[in-house]
Coordinates of C-alpha atoms in Angstrom, one line a residue:
Chain A
X1 CA -0.4 0.1 -0.1
X2 CA 1.6 3.4 -1.0
X3 CA 0.0 5.8 2.0
X4 CA 2.0 9.0 2.7
X5 CA 3.5 9.0 6.0
X6 CA 0.5 11.2 7.5
X7 CA -2.1 8.5 6.3
X8 CA -0.3 6.3 8.2
X9 CA -0.1 8.0 11.5
X10 CA -3.8 8.7 11.9
X11 CA -4.6 4.7 10.5
X12 CA -1.9 3.5 13.1
X13 CA -4.1 6.2 15.5
X14 CA -7.5 4.6 14.2
X15 CA -6.0 0.2 14.8
X16 CA -4.6 2.0 18.1
X17 CA -8.0 3.3 19.1
X18 CA -10.0 0.6 18.3
X19 CA -7.9 -2.0 20.0
X20 CA -7.3 -0.4 23.4
X21 CA -11.6 0.2 23.2
X22 CA -11.1 -4.0 22.2
X23 CA -13.7 -3.9 18.9
X24 CA -10.9 -4.8 16.4
X25 CA -11.5 -8.4 15.5
X26 CA -9.2 -11.1 17.6
X27 CA -7.3 -11.5 14.4
X28 CA -6.0 -8.0 13.6
X29 CA -5.7 -7.7 17.6
X30 CA -3.1 -10.4 17.3
X31 CA -1.4 -8.9 14.7
X32 CA -1.1 -5.4 16.5
X33 CA 0.0 -6.8 19.4
X34 CA 2.7 -8.8 17.8
X35 CA 3.9 -5.6 15.9
X36 CA 3.7 -3.9 18.6
X37 CA 6.7 -5.8 20.7
X38 CA 8.9 -4.6 18.2
X39 CA 7.9 -1.3 16.7
X40 CA 8.5 1.6 19.6
X41 CA 6.0 3.7 17.6
X42 CA 3.3 1.8 17.8
X43 CA 3.8 0.4 21.0
X44 CA 3.7 3.9 21.9
X45 CA 0.5 4.8 20.1
X46 CA -1.6 1.6 21.8
X47 CA -0.2 2.9 25.4
X48 CA -1.3 6.1 24.4
X49 CA -4.8 5.0 23.3
X50 CA -5.0 2.5 26.4
X51 CA -4.4 4.8 28.6
X52 CA -7.4 7.4 27.1
X53 CA -9.9 4.5 27.5
X54 CA -9.0 3.7 30.6
X55 CA -9.8 6.8 31.9
X56 CA -13.6 6.6 31.0
X57 CA -13.6 4.0 33.6
X58 CA -12.9 7.8 36.1
X59 CA -16.4 8.6 35.4
X60 CA -18.1 5.0 36.9
X61 CA -19.1 6.0 40.2
X62 CA -17.7 3.8 43.4
X63 CA -19.4 1.8 45.1
X64 CA -18.5 0.5 48.3
X65 CA -18.3 -3.7 48.2
X66 CA -19.4 -5.2 51.3
X67 CA -16.8 -6.1 54.2
X68 CA -16.6 -10.1 53.6
X69 CA -15.1 -9.6 49.9
X70 CA -11.4 -8.1 52.1
X71 CA -12.4 -10.9 54.4
X72 CA -12.3 -13.5 51.5
X73 CA -9.0 -12.2 50.0
X74 CA -7.2 -12.2 52.9
X75 CA -8.9 -16.1 53.2
X76 CA -7.6 -17.3 49.7
X77 CA -4.0 -16.1 50.5
X78 CA -3.5 -17.3 53.9
X79 CA -2.5 -13.4 54.7
X80 CA -2.9 -12.8 59.1
X81 CA -6.3 -11.3 59.4
X82 CA -4.9 -8.6 62.1
X83 CA -1.8 -8.1 60.0
X84 CA -3.5 -7.1 56.8
X85 CA -5.9 -5.0 58.4
X86 CA -4.2 -2.4 60.7
X87 CA -1.9 -2.6 62.8
X88 CA 0.3 -6.0 61.7
X89 CA 3.7 -5.4 60.6
X90 CA 6.4 -3.5 62.9
X91 CA 7.0 -0.6 61.9
X92 CA 10.2 -1.7 61.0
X93 CA 9.0 -4.2 58.9
X94 CA 7.7 -1.5 55.9
X95 CA 10.2 -1.1 53.1
X96 CA 8.2 2.9 53.0
X97 CA 10.5 3.0 56.5
X98 CA 13.5 1.6 55.3
X99 CA 13.8 3.3 52.3
X100 CA 13.6 6.5 54.6
X101 CA 15.4 5.4 57.3
X102 CA 18.7 4.9 54.6
X103 CA 18.8 8.5 54.5
X104 CA 18.6 9.3 58.2
X105 CA 21.0 6.6 59.3
X106 CA 23.4 6.9 57.0
X107 CA 24.3 10.0 59.1
X108 CA 24.3 7.8 62.8
X109 CA 26.2 4.6 61.3
X110 CA 28.8 6.4 59.2
X111 CA 30.8 7.5 62.8
X112 CA 30.2 4.1 63.5
X113 CA 31.1 2.4 60.1
X114 CA 33.3 4.7 58.2
X115 CA 36.2 4.8 60.8
X116 CA 36.1 0.9 60.5
X117 CA 36.0 1.1 56.4
X118 CA 39.5 3.0 56.4
X119 CA 41.1 0.5 58.0
X120 CA 40.1 -2.1 55.6
X121 CA 42.5 -3.6 53.8
X122 CA 40.7 -3.0 50.2
X123 CA 43.7 -0.2 50.3
X124 CA 42.1 2.9 47.7
X125 CA 39.5 5.2 48.0
X126 CA 36.2 3.6 47.5
X127 CA 33.9 6.1 45.5
X128 CA 30.7 4.2 46.8
X129 CA 29.8 3.5 50.5
X130 CA 26.7 1.9 51.8
X131 CA 26.2 1.7 55.7
X132 CA 23.9 -1.1 56.1
X133 CA 22.2 -0.8 60.0
X134 CA 19.1 -2.5 61.6
X135 CA 16.1 -0.8 63.2
X136 CA 19.2 0.5 66.2
X137 CA 20.8 2.2 63.9
X138 CA 23.6 0.1 64.6
X139 CA 26.0 -0.5 61.4
X140 CA 26.0 -4.2 60.9
X141 CA 27.8 -4.4 57.2
X142 CA 29.3 -1.7 55.0
X143 CA 28.9 -2.6 51.3
X144 CA 32.0 -0.4 49.2
X145 CA 32.9 -0.5 45.6
X146 CA 34.9 1.4 42.8
X147 CA 33.5 2.9 39.9
X148 CA 33.9 0.0 37.0
X149 CA 34.3 -2.6 39.7
X150 CA 32.5 -5.9 38.6
X151 CA 31.5 -6.4 42.5
X152 CA 31.1 -5.1 46.1
X153 CA 32.8 -5.6 48.7
X154 CA 30.9 -5.9 52.3
X155 CA 32.8 -5.7 55.5
X156 CA 30.4 -7.2 58.6
X157 CA 30.9 -5.0 61.5
X158 CA 29.7 -6.6 64.9
X159 CA 29.1 -9.9 64.4
X160 CA 26.1 -9.5 62.1
X161 CA 25.6 -13.5 60.4
X162 CA 22.6 -15.2 59.6
X163 CA 21.5 -18.1 61.4
X164 CA 21.8 -21.6 60.6
X165 CA 19.7 -23.0 57.6
X166 CA 19.4 -19.6 56.6
X167 CA 21.5 -16.5 54.3
X168 CA 22.0 -12.9 53.3
X169 CA 20.6 -12.0 50.0
X170 CA 21.9 -8.3 48.9
X171 CA 18.7 -6.4 47.2
X172 CA 18.9 -3.0 45.5
X173 CA 15.8 -1.3 46.2
X174 CA 14.5 1.4 43.7
X175 CA 13.2 4.4 44.5
X176 CA 9.6 3.0 43.1
X177 CA 9.0 -0.7 41.7
X178 CA 10.3 -4.2 42.9
X179 CA 13.7 -4.2 44.8
X180 CA 16.4 -6.1 42.1
X181 CA 18.8 -8.9 44.2
X182 CA 22.0 -7.7 44.0
X183 CA 22.8 -11.6 44.8
X184 CA 24.1 -13.9 48.3
X185 CA 26.4 -12.4 50.3
X186 CA 28.8 -15.1 51.3
X187 CA 29.6 -16.0 54.8
X188 CA 32.6 -14.3 56.1
X189 CA 34.3 -10.7 57.4
X190 CA 35.4 -9.2 54.1
X191 CA 33.5 -11.1 51.4
X192 CA 32.4 -9.8 47.7
X193 CA 28.8 -10.0 46.0
X194 CA 29.9 -10.4 42.0
X195 CA 27.9 -8.1 39.7
X196 CA 27.4 -8.6 36.1
X197 CA 27.9 -4.9 35.1
X198 CA 30.1 -2.2 36.5
X199 CA 28.7 -1.1 39.7
X200 CA 28.5 2.8 38.0
X201 CA 25.8 0.6 36.2
X202 CA 24.1 -1.3 38.4
X203 CA 23.3 1.0 40.9
X204 CA 22.7 4.6 38.4
X205 CA 18.9 4.7 39.7
X206 CA 19.4 3.0 43.2
X207 CA 18.9 5.0 46.2
X208 CA 19.9 2.2 48.7
X209 CA 20.4 -1.5 49.6
X210 CA 18.9 -3.7 52.0
X211 CA 19.7 -7.2 53.5
X212 CA 17.0 -9.5 53.8
X213 CA 16.9 -13.1 55.7
X214 CA 16.5 -16.2 52.9
X215 CA 16.6 -19.5 52.3
X216 CA 20.5 -20.9 51.6
X217 CA 19.4 -20.5 48.1
X218 CA 17.9 -17.4 47.8
X219 CA 14.8 -16.4 47.9
X220 CA 12.9 -18.5 45.4
X221 CA 10.6 -15.9 44.4
X222 CA 12.9 -13.4 43.2
X223 CA 11.5 -11.0 45.9
X224 CA 13.1 -10.9 49.3
X225 CA 10.9 -13.4 51.4
X226 CA 12.0 -12.5 54.7
X227 CA 12.2 -10.0 56.6
X228 CA 14.2 -6.9 55.7
X229 CA 16.9 -6.9 58.5
X230 CA 19.6 -4.1 57.1
X231 CA 19.3 -1.0 54.8
X232 CA 21.3 2.2 54.3
X233 CA 21.3 4.7 51.6
X234 CA 24.5 5.0 48.9
X235 CA 26.3 7.5 49.3
X236 CA 28.6 8.4 46.0
X237 CA 31.8 10.4 46.6
X238 CA 32.0 10.6 42.4
Chain B
X1 CA -6.8 21.5 35.2
X2 CA -5.0 23.8 37.3
X3 CA -0.9 22.6 38.9
X4 CA -2.0 22.2 41.5
X5 CA -4.9 19.7 40.7
X6 CA -2.0 18.4 38.5
X7 CA 0.8 18.0 41.5
X8 CA -1.4 16.2 44.3
X9 CA -3.2 13.9 41.3
X10 CA 1.0 13.0 40.7
X11 CA 1.6 13.1 44.4
X12 CA -1.2 10.1 45.2
X13 CA -0.7 8.3 41.8
X14 CA 3.3 8.3 43.0
X15 CA 1.9 6.8 46.6
X16 CA -0.2 4.1 45.1
X17 CA 2.8 3.2 43.4
X18 CA 4.7 2.9 46.5
X19 CA 2.0 0.6 47.7
X20 CA 2.8 -1.8 44.6
X21 CA 5.8 -1.2 45.5
X22 CA 5.9 -3.0 49.3
X23 CA 3.1 -5.2 48.1
X24 CA 5.6 -6.6 45.9
X25 CA 7.4 -6.9 48.8
X26 CA 4.9 -9.3 50.7
X27 CA 3.5 -6.2 52.8
X28 CA 0.3 -7.1 53.9
X29 CA -0.3 -3.7 55.6
X30 CA 0.2 -1.9 52.4
X31 CA -2.2 -4.4 50.6
X32 CA -4.9 -3.9 53.2
X33 CA -4.3 0.5 52.2
X34 CA -4.4 -0.2 48.5
X35 CA -7.7 -2.5 48.8
X36 CA -8.9 0.8 51.1
X37 CA -8.3 3.5 48.6
X38 CA -8.8 1.5 45.7
X39 CA -11.3 -0.9 46.7
X40 CA -14.9 1.1 46.1
X41 CA -13.6 2.4 42.6
X42 CA -12.7 -0.7 40.7
X43 CA -16.0 -2.7 42.3
X44 CA -17.9 0.3 41.1
X45 CA -16.3 -0.7 37.5
X46 CA -16.8 -4.7 38.3
X47 CA -20.4 -3.8 39.0
X48 CA -20.9 -1.7 36.4
X49 CA -19.3 -4.0 33.9
X50 CA -21.0 -7.3 35.1
X51 CA -24.3 -5.9 36.2
X52 CA -23.9 -8.4 38.9
X53 CA -23.2 -8.2 42.6
X54 CA -21.7 -11.6 43.6
X55 CA -20.2 -11.8 40.1
X56 CA -18.8 -8.2 41.0
X57 CA -17.8 -9.5 44.0
X58 CA -16.0 -12.0 42.6
X59 CA -14.1 -10.3 39.9
X60 CA -12.7 -7.8 42.5
X61 CA -11.5 -10.7 45.0
X62 CA -10.0 -12.6 42.2
X63 CA -8.1 -8.6 41.3
X64 CA -6.7 -8.1 44.0
X65 CA -5.2 -11.9 44.4
X66 CA -3.3 -11.2 41.3
X67 CA -2.2 -7.6 42.7
X68 CA -0.2 -9.6 45.4
X69 CA 1.1 -12.0 43.5
X70 CA 2.5 -9.6 40.7
X71 CA 2.5 -6.0 42.4
X72 CA 6.4 -6.8 41.4
X73 CA 5.6 -6.5 37.4
X74 CA 3.8 -2.9 38.0
X75 CA 5.9 -0.7 36.0
X76 CA 5.6 3.3 36.9
X77 CA 7.1 3.9 34.1
X78 CA 4.2 2.4 31.9
X79 CA 1.8 3.6 33.2
X80 CA -0.5 5.2 36.4
X81 CA -1.2 3.1 38.9
X82 CA -4.9 3.5 38.3
X83 CA -4.7 2.9 34.8
X84 CA -3.3 -0.5 36.2
X85 CA -5.3 -1.6 38.1
X86 CA -8.3 -0.6 36.3
X87 CA -7.6 -2.8 33.5
X88 CA -6.4 -5.7 35.5
X89 CA -10.2 -5.8 36.9
X90 CA -11.7 -4.2 33.0
X91 CA -10.0 -7.2 31.3
X92 CA -11.4 -10.2 33.8
X93 CA -15.0 -8.6 33.4
X94 CA -15.0 -9.2 29.4
X95 CA -13.6 -11.9 30.2
X96 CA -16.5 -13.4 32.1
X97 CA -19.3 -11.2 29.5
X98 CA -17.3 -13.0 27.0
X99 CA -18.5 -16.3 29.0
X100 CA -21.4 -16.0 28.2
X101 CA -24.1 -15.1 25.9
X102 CA -23.6 -12.5 24.0
X103 CA -26.8 -12.1 22.8
X104 CA -29.3 -12.7 25.9
X105 CA -30.9 -11.0 28.1
X106 CA -27.4 -9.1 30.0
X107 CA -27.7 -6.4 26.7
X108 CA -31.3 -6.1 26.0
X109 CA -31.7 -2.7 28.1
X110 CA -27.8 -1.7 27.8
X111 CA -28.7 0.8 24.7
X112 CA -31.0 2.9 26.9
X113 CA -29.4 3.0 30.7
X114 CA -26.0 3.7 29.9
X115 CA -26.2 7.7 30.4
X116 CA -27.1 7.0 33.9
X117 CA -24.6 4.8 34.4
X118 CA -21.9 7.4 33.7
X119 CA -23.7 10.2 34.7
X120 CA -24.6 8.8 38.0
X121 CA -23.1 11.0 41.1
X122 CA -20.9 8.8 43.9
X123 CA -22.4 8.9 47.7
X124 CA -19.2 10.8 48.3
X125 CA -15.5 10.8 46.9
X126 CA -13.0 8.5 47.9
X127 CA -9.3 8.9 47.6
X128 CA -9.7 7.5 44.4
X129 CA -12.3 9.3 43.4
X130 CA -10.0 12.5 44.5
X131 CA -7.0 11.0 42.2
X132 CA -8.9 10.7 38.8
X133 CA -12.0 12.3 39.6
X134 CA -13.1 16.3 40.8
X135 CA -11.3 17.6 38.3
X136 CA -11.3 14.6 35.8
X137 CA -14.3 12.9 36.5
X138 CA -16.3 15.9 35.6
X139 CA -14.1 16.7 32.3
X140 CA -13.9 12.5 31.4
X141 CA -17.9 12.9 31.6
X142 CA -18.2 16.3 29.8
X143 CA -16.3 14.2 27.2
X144 CA -18.3 11.2 27.2
X145 CA -21.8 14.2 27.0
X146 CA -20.1 15.7 24.2
X147 CA -20.6 12.9 21.8
X148 CA -23.6 12.1 19.4
X149 CA -26.3 9.6 20.6
X150 CA -25.0 6.9 18.2
X151 CA -21.3 7.1 18.5
X152 CA -21.8 7.6 22.4
X153 CA -24.3 4.2 22.4
X154 CA -21.4 2.6 20.5
X155 CA -18.7 3.1 22.7
X156 CA -20.3 2.5 26.3
X157 CA -21.6 -0.9 24.9
X158 CA -17.7 -1.2 23.7
X159 CA -16.4 -0.1 26.9
X160 CA -18.3 -1.5 29.3
X161 CA -19.3 -5.0 27.4
X162 CA -16.3 -5.7 25.1
X163 CA -18.3 -5.6 22.2
X164 CA -16.7 -6.4 19.0
X165 CA -17.4 -4.2 15.7
X166 CA -19.6 -6.9 14.8
X167 CA -21.7 -7.7 18.1
X168 CA -22.4 -4.1 18.3
X169 CA -23.7 -3.8 14.9
X170 CA -25.8 -6.9 15.6
X171 CA -26.8 -5.2 18.7
X172 CA -28.0 -2.3 17.8
X173 CA -29.7 -3.0 14.2
X174 CA -27.2 -0.7 12.2
X175 CA -25.1 -2.1 9.3
X176 CA -21.7 -2.2 10.2
X177 CA -20.3 0.2 8.3
X178 CA -22.5 2.9 10.0
X179 CA -21.3 1.2 13.6
X180 CA -17.7 1.5 12.7
X181 CA -18.0 5.3 11.6
X182 CA -19.7 5.6 14.7
X183 CA -16.9 4.5 16.7
X184 CA -14.0 6.1 14.9
X185 CA -15.7 9.3 15.4
X186 CA -16.3 8.8 18.5
X187 CA -12.5 7.8 19.2
X188 CA -11.6 10.7 17.0
X189 CA -13.8 13.0 19.5
X190 CA -12.7 11.9 22.8
X191 CA -9.2 12.4 22.0
X192 CA -9.3 15.7 21.2
X193 CA -11.3 15.9 24.4
X194 CA -9.4 14.3 26.5
X195 CA -6.1 15.4 25.5
X196 CA -7.4 19.0 25.3
X197 CA -8.3 18.8 29.1
X198 CA -5.5 17.2 30.3
X199 CA -6.5 14.1 32.0
X200 CA -4.5 12.0 30.4
X201 CA -1.1 12.0 30.5

């Protein structure tokens, strides 16, 4: 077909609109979805229309569901009904807390930890430092790395160690969204957690790190399953 | 929309996104918070689409079970949290409707009672309504009201019942070409109106 650029754009826009509304025939839907996976222009047109169509739901009045719906959800998921209602999890178990705490605790923990870290046998000044502390603001681990490193060096402060049959897993905490697994922390006072990419790439948009308690092979779900024990803000000195 | 409203909405969107990231970590309280904030809006959507209380309850329940398991797949760069949640519920509703016989009772009165469903005022604003609503819901309603009768009916049926072009034509007893052009004209008009009102980003 010989269409001008603006004709093609108009046609794509119409197809995307009908796709998002759901009126296009299944064959067209499948083709469009397949093309969108490799063509960014098509993908953008689809998602712009999906957003427009979704706001139509804004004009539907809200209706309070009967209380039994929430009870059924809690039962079905096997959640703790107390926990899932109001004051269940300890305040210190919340990721939001950990994100805020990571920043606040740095100042306190740095005094305890940084002197220790300076004595660490790693040599030259590390331009990236994370002091990982528990809710008592006591530093438990210090992570350091130099630009270009494909590993994080972790030094244990005090006697932080997982209980028998458990292991520490290191996580990158993005500003929002899911934590990213960085790897298991091997036992030992001064250890390395290897990274696939250089540290400045791996942690480029990551404000904090956290450590959770997991089975020895690591979290089976790809997300932290055990309690988050320590966290800390990433301080960049570059 | 004013800048203040825009900022307020962005903040609430960020709050919901933060709840989703905590849910991805297995945070039960964040999950309960999300239900409190979004449950009534999503139940309203489900109820409007399936028009059956027990079925809407079941869909809301399934949707939240799915959110608990898949909160980690939410991508803040791709959509607003409420858009993501709404599409989970709407898709589940449409799946349910497709299981039913499409040209029976469910649809028979639809053409007449579309407007009330969209226009009816709600009991009071929930947090989610404040997020999307206030200025936004009014703007969306105004855009829908601005459509001609044919396009309005066709788009409402497609949105709420998941009907294809062919099914719309059969249901509205109009030629396929007419229905297709209603949908096209209606969507073009909505696009101009919604984009101008600034309710879609």
